[in-house]
């Protein structure tokens, strides 16, 4: 089994260590690691890392999930703008 | 500032009272202990309720006032004129929808009956097989904590808000604050919801706990405030726990999901079995909710009076004290009408409608 996982974040191919959370992958993908945009247009990023703050909501394979509570899977498609 | 009136409580009812009193030319000091209450915990619905003539008059007057204020409300008040759909699950409830339309129509309140197909077109997320609905387009929703702040800010020269906890009402009408100081004014309004009984244990107010849950943003899922017609039955049980289907589309695209009722607990913990019952009831109407993410669930306490009407008027034996309490789950709706009645009584004016049904009642003499 590979020790690497590949997934797509907003169409960009990202390679992470197997077992990484999507929140970690967002950071590795670059920039601020923003996960979502607030109703007033502010970028929001993973904050608490333990499923409480709800700031890391992203669309994963068509479903809204918390990036910090989701482990990266091969070929996963993550959208931060959905 | 030397205040003419001290209002205890800066929630939606206290804020509306301060606003109405300032409009009547009074200088108002609002004292708030920042304990939080129903204003911050509730749904913020503006809904005409017609369980009895007095409730209908108060809610009709109030919703009309909110509609008149709406164009001036700050954007953060999140007012939305979404209207209410009272959902009929079967023919019996559809007959009730027709009776409700007659009751509202008799007072000139606009409403429209929707058949099953029309309802399905209006709200495709509802399950199939419902009988129809009564649409009340004049209803709406808002974000009550900001609406309260907006009301308090409208007469900045004559309404002064202070963070202070009132610890006792002395017999001569003096207020004793937590910092040991005292305050006096010719008139005092008690408008602090469920906390009112700590200052006036004789009030016939009981806590009625409710759960709410809010989802992530799913714009366009629901268009109207949706309430089951069975709500009236479940909302007015005076004992036992109950749930009812009640969902609002917030302007953010989030869905605010209610509602539950429990007596005789002041424990604010979210109770999983109660939340599960409430959500199961929601799924009976909106099966797609199961695929949506919840962001947060919380609880609050409604200040319930025995007959469901607020207590508005002079306290029968406490000097200088006026009451604006016991609004239960309808305080955001009825705050403007309540404030209108109370400010009229306090300033010797005549209210636009009969204040007698709301006069303080059921108070117990306590040793």
CSV table of C-alpha atoms in Angstrom, one decimal, chain B:
chain,number,residue,atom,x,y,z
B,1,UNK,CA,-29.0,60.9,32.6
B,2,UNK,CA,-32.0,61.2,35.0
B,3,UNK,CA,-34.3,58.7,33.5
B,4,UNK,CA,-38.1,58.9,33.5
B,5,UNK,CA,-38.3,55.1,33.2
B,6,UNK,CA,-35.9,52.3,34.0
B,7,UNK,CA,-36.4,49.2,31.8
B,8,UNK,CA,-34.9,45.9,33.2
B,9,UNK,CA,-33.9,43.7,30.3
B,10,UNK,CA,-32.5,44.6,26.8
B,11,UNK,CA,-34.0,41.6,25.0
B,12,UNK,CA,-36.5,42.2,22.2
B,13,UNK,CA,-39.3,43.0,24.6
B,14,UNK,CA,-37.3,45.5,26.8
B,15,UNK,CA,-35.8,47.1,23.6
B,16,UNK,CA,-39.3,47.5,22.1
B,17,UNK,CA,-40.6,49.0,25.3
B,18,UNK,CA,-37.6,51.5,25.5
B,19,UNK,CA,-38.2,52.4,21.8
B,20,UNK,CA,-42.0,53.0,22.4
B,21,UNK,CA,-41.4,55.0,25.6
B,22,UNK,CA,-38.8,57.1,23.9
B,23,UNK,CA,-41.2,57.8,21.0
B,24,UNK,CA,-43.6,59.0,23.7
B,25,UNK,CA,-41.0,61.5,24.9
B,26,UNK,CA,-39.6,59.6,27.9
B,27,UNK,CA,-35.9,59.4,28.8
B,28,UNK,CA,-35.2,55.7,29.3
B,29,UNK,CA,-32.4,53.8,31.1
B,30,UNK,CA,-32.2,50.1,30.1
B,31,UNK,CA,-30.4,47.8,32.5
B,32,UNK,CA,-29.3,44.5,31.3
B,33,UNK,CA,-27.4,41.8,33.2
B,34,UNK,CA,-26.2,40.1,30.0
B,35,UNK,CA,-27.4,36.7,31.1
B,36,UNK,CA,-28.9,36.0,27.6
B,37,UNK,CA,-32.4,34.8,27.2
B,38,UNK,CA,-35.1,33.9,24.7
B,39,UNK,CA,-34.2,36.7,22.3
B,40,UNK,CA,-30.8,35.1,21.5
B,41,UNK,CA,-32.1,31.6,21.7
B,42,UNK,CA,-35.3,31.7,19.6
B,43,UNK,CA,-36.2,31.5,15.9
B,44,UNK,CA,-37.1,35.1,15.4
B,45,UNK,CA,-40.3,34.4,13.7
B,46,UNK,CA,-42.9,37.1,13.0
B,47,UNK,CA,-46.1,35.1,12.7
B,48,UNK,CA,-49.7,36.0,13.2
B,49,UNK,CA,-51.2,33.5,15.7
B,50,UNK,CA,-54.9,33.1,16.2
B,51,UNK,CA,-55.4,30.7,19.2
B,52,UNK,CA,-57.7,33.3,20.7
B,53,UNK,CA,-58.9,36.8,19.9
B,54,UNK,CA,-56.4,38.6,22.2
B,55,UNK,CA,-53.4,36.7,20.8
B,56,UNK,CA,-54.6,37.4,17.2
B,57,UNK,CA,-55.0,41.1,18.0
B,58,UNK,CA,-51.6,41.4,19.6
B,59,UNK,CA,-49.8,39.5,16.9
B,60,UNK,CA,-51.6,41.1,14.0
B,61,UNK,CA,-50.8,44.6,15.4
B,62,UNK,CA,-47.2,43.6,16.0
B,63,UNK,CA,-46.5,42.0,12.7
B,64,UNK,CA,-47.9,45.1,11.0
B,65,UNK,CA,-45.5,47.2,13.0
B,66,UNK,CA,-42.5,45.0,12.0
B,67,UNK,CA,-43.5,45.3,8.4
B,68,UNK,CA,-43.6,49.1,8.7
B,69,UNK,CA,-40.2,49.1,10.3
B,70,UNK,CA,-38.7,46.6,7.9
B,71,UNK,CA,-37.4,49.0,5.2
B,72,UNK,CA,-35.4,50.8,7.9
B,73,UNK,CA,-34.1,47.8,9.8
B,74,UNK,CA,-30.3,47.3,9.6
B,75,UNK,CA,-29.2,44.6,7.1
B,76,UNK,CA,-27.8,42.6,10.1
B,77,UNK,CA,-31.4,42.3,11.4
B,78,UNK,CA,-31.8,39.8,8.6
B,79,UNK,CA,-35.4,40.5,8.1
B,80,UNK,CA,-37.0,38.3,5.4
B,81,UNK,CA,-40.6,38.7,4.3
B,82,UNK,CA,-40.8,34.9,3.6
B,83,UNK,CA,-44.3,34.4,4.8
B,84,UNK,CA,-45.6,31.3,6.5
B,85,UNK,CA,-47.0,28.1,5.1
B,86,UNK,CA,-49.2,26.3,7.6
B,87,UNK,CA,-48.9,22.7,6.3
B,88,UNK,CA,-51.9,20.4,6.3
B,89,UNK,CA,-50.9,16.8,6.4
B,90,UNK,CA,-54.4,15.4,5.9
B,91,UNK,CA,-58.0,16.4,5.1
B,92,UNK,CA,-58.8,17.2,8.7
B,93,UNK,CA,-55.9,19.6,8.9
B,94,UNK,CA,-56.9,21.1,5.5
B,95,UNK,CA,-60.3,21.8,7.0
B,96,UNK,CA,-58.5,23.5,9.8
B,97,UNK,CA,-56.5,25.6,7.3
B,98,UNK,CA,-59.8,26.8,5.8
B,99,UNK,CA,-61.1,27.7,9.3
B,100,UNK,CA,-57.9,29.5,9.9
B,101,UNK,CA,-58.2,31.4,6.7
B,102,UNK,CA,-61.7,32.6,7.8
B,103,UNK,CA,-60.5,33.7,11.2
B,104,UNK,CA,-57.6,35.7,9.6
B,105,UNK,CA,-59.8,37.0,6.8
B,106,UNK,CA,-62.3,38.4,9.3
B,107,UNK,CA,-59.6,40.8,10.5
B,108,UNK,CA,-58.4,41.6,7.0
B,109,UNK,CA,-55.3,39.5,7.2
B,110,UNK,CA,-54.3,38.2,3.7
B,111,UNK,CA,-53.9,34.5,3.3
B,112,UNK,CA,-54.2,31.9,0.5
B,113,UNK,CA,-55.1,28.2,0.4
B,114,UNK,CA,-52.8,26.0,-1.6
B,115,UNK,CA,-53.9,22.5,-2.8
B,116,UNK,CA,-51.6,19.6,-2.8
B,117,UNK,CA,-50.1,20.2,-6.2
B,118,UNK,CA,-49.7,23.9,-5.6
B,119,UNK,CA,-47.9,23.2,-2.3
B,120,UNK,CA,-45.6,20.7,-4.0
B,121,UNK,CA,-44.7,23.4,-6.6
B,122,UNK,CA,-44.1,26.0,-3.9
B,123,UNK,CA,-41.9,23.8,-1.7
B,124,UNK,CA,-40.6,20.8,-3.7
B,125,UNK,CA,-38.5,19.7,-0.7
B,126,UNK,CA,-41.7,18.7,1.2
B,127,UNK,CA,-42.7,15.0,1.1
B,128,UNK,CA,-45.4,13.9,-1.3
B,129,UNK,CA,-48.9,13.2,-0.1
B,130,UNK,CA,-49.5,16.3,2.0
B,131,UNK,CA,-53.0,17.8,1.6
B,132,UNK,CA,-52.1,21.5,1.2
B,133,UNK,CA,-51.3,24.6,3.1
B,134,UNK,CA,-52.5,28.0,4.1
B,135,UNK,CA,-50.0,30.7,3.0
B,136,UNK,CA,-49.8,33.9,5.2
B,137,UNK,CA,-47.6,36.2,3.1
B,138,UNK,CA,-47.4,39.0,5.6
B,139,UNK,CA,-45.4,36.9,8.1
B,140,UNK,CA,-41.6,37.0,8.2
B,141,UNK,CA,-38.5,36.3,10.1
B,142,UNK,CA,-35.6,38.4,11.6
B,143,UNK,CA,-32.5,38.0,13.7
B,144,UNK,CA,-33.8,39.1,17.0
B,145,UNK,CA,-30.5,40.0,18.9
B,146,UNK,CA,-29.6,42.6,16.2
B,147,UNK,CA,-33.2,43.8,15.9
B,148,UNK,CA,-33.2,44.5,19.7
B,149,UNK,CA,-29.9,46.4,19.4
B,150,UNK,CA,-31.4,48.3,16.4
B,151,UNK,CA,-34.5,49.3,18.4
B,152,UNK,CA,-32.3,50.6,21.3
B,153,UNK,CA,-30.2,52.6,18.9
B,154,UNK,CA,-33.1,54.5,17.3
B,155,UNK,CA,-33.4,57.1,20.0
B,156,UNK,CA,-29.8,57.4,21.1
B,157,UNK,CA,-30.4,60.7,22.8
B,158,UNK,CA,-33.1,59.4,25.1
B,159,UNK,CA,-32.4,55.7,25.5
B,160,UNK,CA,-29.3,54.8,27.5
B,161,UNK,CA,-28.2,51.1,27.9
B,162,UNK,CA,-26.1,49.9,30.8
B,163,UNK,CA,-24.6,46.6,31.8
B,164,UNK,CA,-26.0,46.1,35.3
B,165,UNK,CA,-27.6,43.4,37.2
B,166,UNK,CA,-30.6,44.3,39.4
B,167,UNK,CA,-30.6,42.2,42.5
B,168,UNK,CA,-33.7,43.3,44.2
B,169,UNK,CA,-36.8,45.5,43.9
B,170,UNK,CA,-37.3,47.3,47.2
B,171,UNK,CA,-40.8,48.0,48.5
B,172,UNK,CA,-40.7,51.7,47.6
B,173,UNK,CA,-39.7,50.9,44.0
B,174,UNK,CA,-35.9,51.4,44.4
B,175,UNK,CA,-33.7,49.0,42.5
B,176,UNK,CA,-30.7,47.5,44.3
B,177,UNK,CA,-27.9,46.6,41.8
B,178,UNK,CA,-25.2,43.9,42.1
B,179,UNK,CA,-22.5,46.5,42.7
B,180,UNK,CA,-24.4,47.7,45.8
B,181,UNK,CA,-25.7,50.9,44.3
B,182,UNK,CA,-29.3,51.9,44.1
B,183,UNK,CA,-31.4,53.3,41.3
B,184,UNK,CA,-34.7,55.1,41.3
B,185,UNK,CA,-37.0,56.3,38.5
B,186,UNK,CA,-40.7,57.3,38.6
B,187,UNK,CA,-41.5,54.1,36.6
B,188,UNK,CA,-39.8,50.8,36.2
B,189,UNK,CA,-40.5,48.1,33.5
B,190,UNK,CA,-39.7,44.5,34.2
B,191,UNK,CA,-39.0,43.0,30.8
B,192,UNK,CA,-36.3,40.3,31.5
B,193,UNK,CA,-38.2,37.2,30.4
B,194,UNK,CA,-37.5,34.1,32.4
B,195,UNK,CA,-35.3,36.0,34.8
B,196,UNK,CA,-38.3,38.1,36.0
B,197,UNK,CA,-39.2,35.5,38.6
B,198,UNK,CA,-35.9,36.0,40.4
B,199,UNK,CA,-37.0,39.6,41.2
B,200,UNK,CA,-40.7,38.9,41.4
B,201,UNK,CA,-41.3,35.3,42.6
B,202,UNK,CA,-45.0,35.9,42.7
B,203,UNK,CA,-45.2,36.0,38.8
B,204,UNK,CA,-47.0,33.0,37.3
B,205,UNK,CA,-44.1,32.4,34.8
B,206,UNK,CA,-42.7,28.9,34.1
B,207,UNK,CA,-39.7,28.0,32.0
B,208,UNK,CA,-40.6,26.1,28.8
B,209,UNK,CA,-37.4,24.7,27.3
B,210,UNK,CA,-36.9,24.5,23.5
B,211,UNK,CA,-34.3,22.9,21.2
B,212,UNK,CA,-33.2,24.4,17.9
B,213,UNK,CA,-30.7,23.3,15.3
B,214,UNK,CA,-29.2,25.1,12.3
B,215,UNK,CA,-27.8,23.6,9.2
B,216,UNK,CA,-25.0,24.6,6.9
B,217,UNK,CA,-25.9,26.8,3.9
B,218,UNK,CA,-28.2,25.2,1.4
B,219,UNK,CA,-29.8,28.2,-0.4
B,220,UNK,CA,-33.1,27.6,-2.2
B,221,UNK,CA,-34.0,24.4,-0.3
B,222,UNK,CA,-37.0,26.0,1.4
B,223,UNK,CA,-38.7,29.3,0.5
B,224,UNK,CA,-41.2,29.9,3.2
B,225,UNK,CA,-41.3,29.5,7.0
B,226,UNK,CA,-42.9,26.1,7.2
B,227,UNK,CA,-45.1,25.1,10.2
B,228,UNK,CA,-47.3,22.1,10.6
B,229,UNK,CA,-50.9,22.9,11.4
B,230,UNK,CA,-50.7,20.4,14.2
B,231,UNK,CA,-48.2,23.0,15.8
B,232,UNK,CA,-51.0,24.8,17.6
B,233,UNK,CA,-52.0,21.6,19.4
B,234,UNK,CA,-48.5,20.6,20.4
B,235,UNK,CA,-47.4,24.2,21.2
B,236,UNK,CA,-50.1,24.7,23.8
B,237,UNK,CA,-49.9,21.6,25.8
B,238,UNK,CA,-49.5,22.8,29.4
B,239,UNK,CA,-47.7,19.6,30.4
B,240,UNK,CA,-45.5,17.0,29.0
B,241,UNK,CA,-42.9,17.2,26.2
B,242,UNK,CA,-43.8,17.8,22.6
B,243,UNK,CA,-42.3,18.5,19.2
B,244,UNK,CA,-43.6,20.1,16.1
B,245,UNK,CA,-42.4,20.6,12.5
B,246,UNK,CA,-41.2,24.2,12.1
B,247,UNK,CA,-38.4,25.2,9.6
B,248,UNK,CA,-37.2,28.6,8.5
B,249,UNK,CA,-35.1,29.5,5.5
B,250,UNK,CA,-32.5,32.0,6.9
B,251,UNK,CA,-31.3,34.7,4.5
B,252,UNK,CA,-27.8,33.0,4.7
B,253,UNK,CA,-29.2,29.9,3.1
B,254,UNK,CA,-29.2,28.0,6.4
B,255,UNK,CA,-32.2,26.1,7.6
B,256,UNK,CA,-33.3,26.8,11.2
B,257,UNK,CA,-35.0,23.7,12.5
B,258,UNK,CA,-37.4,23.6,15.5
B,259,UNK,CA,-39.3,23.0,17.6
B,260,UNK,CA,-39.6,21.3,21.0
B,261,UNK,CA,-41.2,22.0,24.3
B,262,UNK,CA,-40.4,20.7,27.8
B,263,UNK,CA,-41.6,22.0,31.1
B,264,UNK,CA,-40.0,22.0,34.5
B,265,UNK,CA,-36.4,21.9,33.6
B,266,UNK,CA,-33.9,24.8,33.5
B,267,UNK,CA,-31.0,22.6,32.4
B,268,UNK,CA,-29.8,24.1,29.2
B,269,UNK,CA,-28.0,21.0,28.0
B,270,UNK,CA,-28.9,19.7,24.5
B,271,UNK,CA,-30.7,16.4,25.1
B,272,UNK,CA,-30.1,13.9,22.4
B,273,UNK,CA,-33.4,12.0,22.7
B,274,UNK,CA,-35.4,15.3,22.5
B,275,UNK,CA,-33.3,16.6,19.6
B,276,UNK,CA,-33.8,13.2,17.8
B,277,UNK,CA,-37.6,13.4,18.3
B,278,UNK,CA,-37.6,16.9,16.9
B,279,UNK,CA,-35.5,16.0,13.9
B,280,UNK,CA,-37.6,12.8,13.2
B,281,UNK,CA,-40.7,15.0,13.1
B,282,UNK,CA,-38.9,17.3,10.6
B,283,UNK,CA,-38.0,14.3,8.5
B,284,UNK,CA,-41.7,13.4,8.3
B,285,UNK,CA,-42.2,16.6,6.4
B,286,UNK,CA,-38.7,17.3,4.8
B,287,UNK,CA,-37.1,13.9,4.1
B,288,UNK,CA,-34.1,15.6,2.4
B,289,UNK,CA,-33.0,17.1,5.7
B,290,UNK,CA,-31.3,13.8,6.4
B,291,UNK,CA,-28.7,14.6,3.7
B,292,UNK,CA,-27.8,18.1,5.1
B,293,UNK,CA,-25.2,19.0,7.6
B,294,UNK,CA,-26.1,20.5,10.9
B,295,UNK,CA,-23.7,23.2,12.2
B,296,UNK,CA,-25.0,23.7,15.7
B,297,UNK,CA,-27.8,22.8,18.1
B,298,UNK,CA,-28.8,24.7,21.2
B,299,UNK,CA,-31.6,25.3,23.7
B,300,UNK,CA,-33.3,28.2,25.4
B,301,UNK,CA,-36.1,28.8,27.9
B,302,UNK,CA,-39.4,30.5,27.0
B,303,UNK,CA,-41.1,32.4,29.8
B,304,UNK,CA,-44.6,30.8,29.7
B,305,UNK,CA,-47.7,32.3,31.4
B,306,UNK,CA,-50.5,29.9,32.3
B,307,UNK,CA,-52.8,31.2,29.5
B,308,UNK,CA,-50.2,31.9,26.9
B,309,UNK,CA,-50.7,35.6,26.8
B,310,UNK,CA,-48.1,38.1,28.1
B,311,UNK,CA,-48.6,40.1,31.3
B,312,UNK,CA,-48.6,43.8,30.2
B,313,UNK,CA,-49.5,46.5,32.7
B,314,UNK,CA,-49.0,47.8,36.3
B,315,UNK,CA,-47.9,45.3,38.9
B,316,UNK,CA,-50.9,45.0,41.3
B,317,UNK,CA,-49.0,45.8,44.5
B,318,UNK,CA,-45.4,46.7,43.8
B,319,UNK,CA,-45.0,50.5,43.7
B,320,UNK,CA,-43.8,52.0,40.4
B,321,UNK,CA,-43.4,48.6,38.7
B,322,UNK,CA,-44.8,47.7,35.3
B,323,UNK,CA,-44.7,44.3,33.7
B,324,UNK,CA,-43.9,43.2,30.2
B,325,UNK,CA,-43.2,39.5,30.7
B,326,UNK,CA,-44.5,36.0,29.9
B,327,UNK,CA,-44.2,36.2,26.1
B,328,UNK,CA,-43.3,32.5,25.8
B,329,UNK,CA,-42.4,31.6,22.2
B,330,UNK,CA,-44.0,34.6,20.6
B,331,UNK,CA,-41.9,37.5,22.1
B,332,UNK,CA,-40.1,38.5,18.9
B,333,UNK,CA,-43.5,38.7,17.1
B,334,UNK,CA,-45.4,40.5,19.8
B,335,UNK,CA,-42.7,42.8,21.1
B,336,UNK,CA,-43.9,45.9,19.2
B,337,UNK,CA,-47.6,45.4,20.1
B,338,UNK,CA,-46.7,44.7,23.7
B,339,UNK,CA,-44.5,47.8,23.9
B,340,UNK,CA,-47.3,49.8,22.3
B,341,UNK,CA,-49.8,48.7,24.9
B,342,UNK,CA,-47.5,49.2,27.8
B,343,UNK,CA,-46.2,52.6,26.7
B,344,UNK,CA,-49.8,53.8,26.2
B,345,UNK,CA,-50.8,52.6,29.7
B,346,UNK,CA,-47.7,54.2,31.3
B,347,UNK,CA,-48.2,57.5,29.6
B,348,UNK,CA,-51.9,57.8,30.0
B,349,UNK,CA,-52.6,57.3,26.3
B,350,UNK,CA,-55.2,55.0,24.8
B,351,UNK,CA,-53.8,51.8,23.2
B,352,UNK,CA,-55.0,51.0,19.6
B,353,UNK,CA,-56.6,47.9,20.9
B,354,UNK,CA,-58.1,46.6,24.2
B,355,UNK,CA,-55.3,46.1,26.8
B,356,UNK,CA,-57.6,44.3,29.3
B,357,UNK,CA,-56.8,40.7,28.2
B,358,UNK,CA,-53.1,41.2,29.0
B,359,UNK,CA,-53.5,42.9,32.4
B,360,UNK,CA,-51.3,41.3,35.0
B,361,UNK,CA,-53.1,38.3,36.5
B,362,UNK,CA,-52.5,35.1,38.4
B,363,UNK,CA,-49.9,36.6,40.7
B,364,UNK,CA,-49.4,34.7,44.0
B,365,UNK,CA,-49.0,36.5,47.3
B,366,UNK,CA,-45.7,35.3,48.7
B,367,UNK,CA,-44.6,35.7,52.3
